[in-house]
Amino acid sequence: MKQPNILFIFSDDHAFQAIGAHQSWLQDFVSAQEITPHLDSLARDGAVFERCYCGNSICAPSRATVLTGKHSHKNGVTDLDSDFDASQVQFPALMQAAGYQTAMVGKWHLNNATPVGFDYWDILPGQGHYYQPDFITPDGTRRVEGYATDITTDLALEWLDAGRDKASPFMLMLHHKAPHRTWQPPLHYLHYLDDVTVPEPPNLRDTYANRASPASQHEMGIMDHMLLDYDLKVEPTREAWPVGADDQPEPPWNVTRMTPTQLDAWEAAYGPKNQMFRESELSGDALLQWKYQRYIKDYLRCIKSLDDNVGRVLAYLEREGLAENTLVIYSSDQGFYLGEHGWFDKRWMYEESFRMPFLARWPARCPAGQTVNALAQNIDFAPTFLDVAGADIPDEMQGVSLLPLLEGETPSEWRKHLYYHYYMFPAEHSVARHRGVRTDRYKLIHYYQTGEWELFDLERDGFEMKNLYADAAYASVRDDLKQDLDSLRTSLDDH
Ligand code: SGN
Ligand code: CA
């Protein structure tokens, strides 16, 4: 069989709830508004994985796991400040050895490391910018006029069309900055969804009763921690941040990078809405509702443009006769809170950030319309790519190939547990360190710095509002899970 092409589209902070094809409380709205038609088409023509998870819900760690097939404690990237040791085994060089042309375009976000094993790379520095982003290649840095999601797609299409050796199969990693904070939409979508009200998650007003103490010590609340100016775009105005001013210290406020024309359009859209907001002098729950709508609409506007750009690449594959034997995967480095528990951001082992979107299409080998419920994890991505390419999977990789699942089979010995370990505390958003285990039905979390535990029955409590750790009816479930967690730590060598 001819080696297939692989197109891996990986966005930053895309919640599965914001994809029409994934089951969630927001699914009906996203579908009805047709926010993600191209992403949804991947599921229709291929597979949607409803249980794909990361091992550490934050950017650089997830990316290091994708490249190495190993959890954070093995690849060394435990948090955003970790250096990535690029001398360890990474799958792209193995793909090259298997005859592939490889490319990496867009968000990279691994400190002190440039891409290894790529015939072409063109990456955003650090978090990257939405408007007028800089890009880095082996030849240096340049600033490109336009919007990051469009430009990243342009670069990918240019490589597909003219940059690669077409005699070889390709592995293209197309990594978007969107929809990362501060959720800056492209100009043509600044009024998208203006006339609708986005539903709220049922636990937007979570009080964290009966949970372990870390949940209530978060600093990621839409009400209390989302910044009116920076995140919600009420300020600054042109006066506060003059056009052409030097870059602000990180984190950046991107209006400084806008051209005067772009800034005019930006202010024309937000200005009148902000004026109404100021005049209404909202407080209490009305203010929360307003913040949530401003946040979720900007987020979904970024998603809409992401989906348009996915559509551009899918159309290219179709036009060039490449669609049939190209495995297209769409995922994101972790999930994101769209108001669940009152939050934005990620980091927790609770479902919305632990879970990754995962859609896959490969007409030649993957039956259409599949829903896969087997437990998958980002340690599996590298083994999957290698397996699909017909290359050996190195022993040190901790994941397994998802190829059988893609082909519509679940091997009888499939994994029954997922492992999780988050390390970045103290840090922005104040999420305590924790590790845990998830099975089909249950989740056990250990906040090992405070010695607290949480246990959730996901079948009965999908929003994880009731901690059952001390519930006598769940004592044997709890004890079994504790043993499972110990066994996982031993087998994965995380001590
Ligand atoms: C930035 C964001 C945080 C976010 C981290 C990690 N602040 O620091 O809100 O949690 O990135 O995100 S910002 O003011 O710079 O937007 S990650 O995707 O890189 O893990
Ligand atoms: Ca991220």
CSV table of C-alpha atoms in Angstrom, one decimal, residues 6 35 41 172 182 184 208 215 221 245 289 321 330 352 362 372 394 426 456 471 480 491 495:
chain,number,residue,atom,x,y,z
A,6,ILE,CA,-0.5,12.9,7.1
A,35,ILE,CA,-19.5,27.5,13.4
A,41,SER,CA,-17.1,17.2,7.9
A,172,LEU,CA,2.6,18.3,7.7
A,182,THR,CA,-6.7,36.9,24.2
A,184,GLN,CA,-8.6,38.2,19.0
A,208,TYR,CA,-16.9,24.7,44.6
A,215,ALA,CA,-10.8,24.6,43.0
A,221,GLY,CA,-12.6,33.1,36.9
A,245,ALA,CA,4.5,51.9,19.7
A,289,GLN,CA,-23.4,37.4,31.9
A,321,GLY,CA,-6.6,14.4,-5.7
A,330,TYR,CA,-7.6,17.7,13.9
A,352,GLU,CA,-13.0,20.3,29.8
A,362,TRP,CA,-8.7,8.9,6.0
A,372,VAL,CA,-14.7,6.1,18.9
A,394,PRO,CA,10.6,3.1,19.5
A,426,PRO,CA,2.7,28.3,41.9
A,456,PHE,CA,-16.0,11.7,40.4
A,471,ASP,CA,-18.8,8.7,50.2
A,480,ASP,CA,-9.4,0.4,43.4
A,491,SER,CA,4.5,1.2,35.0
A,495,HIS,CA,8.0,8.9,41.0
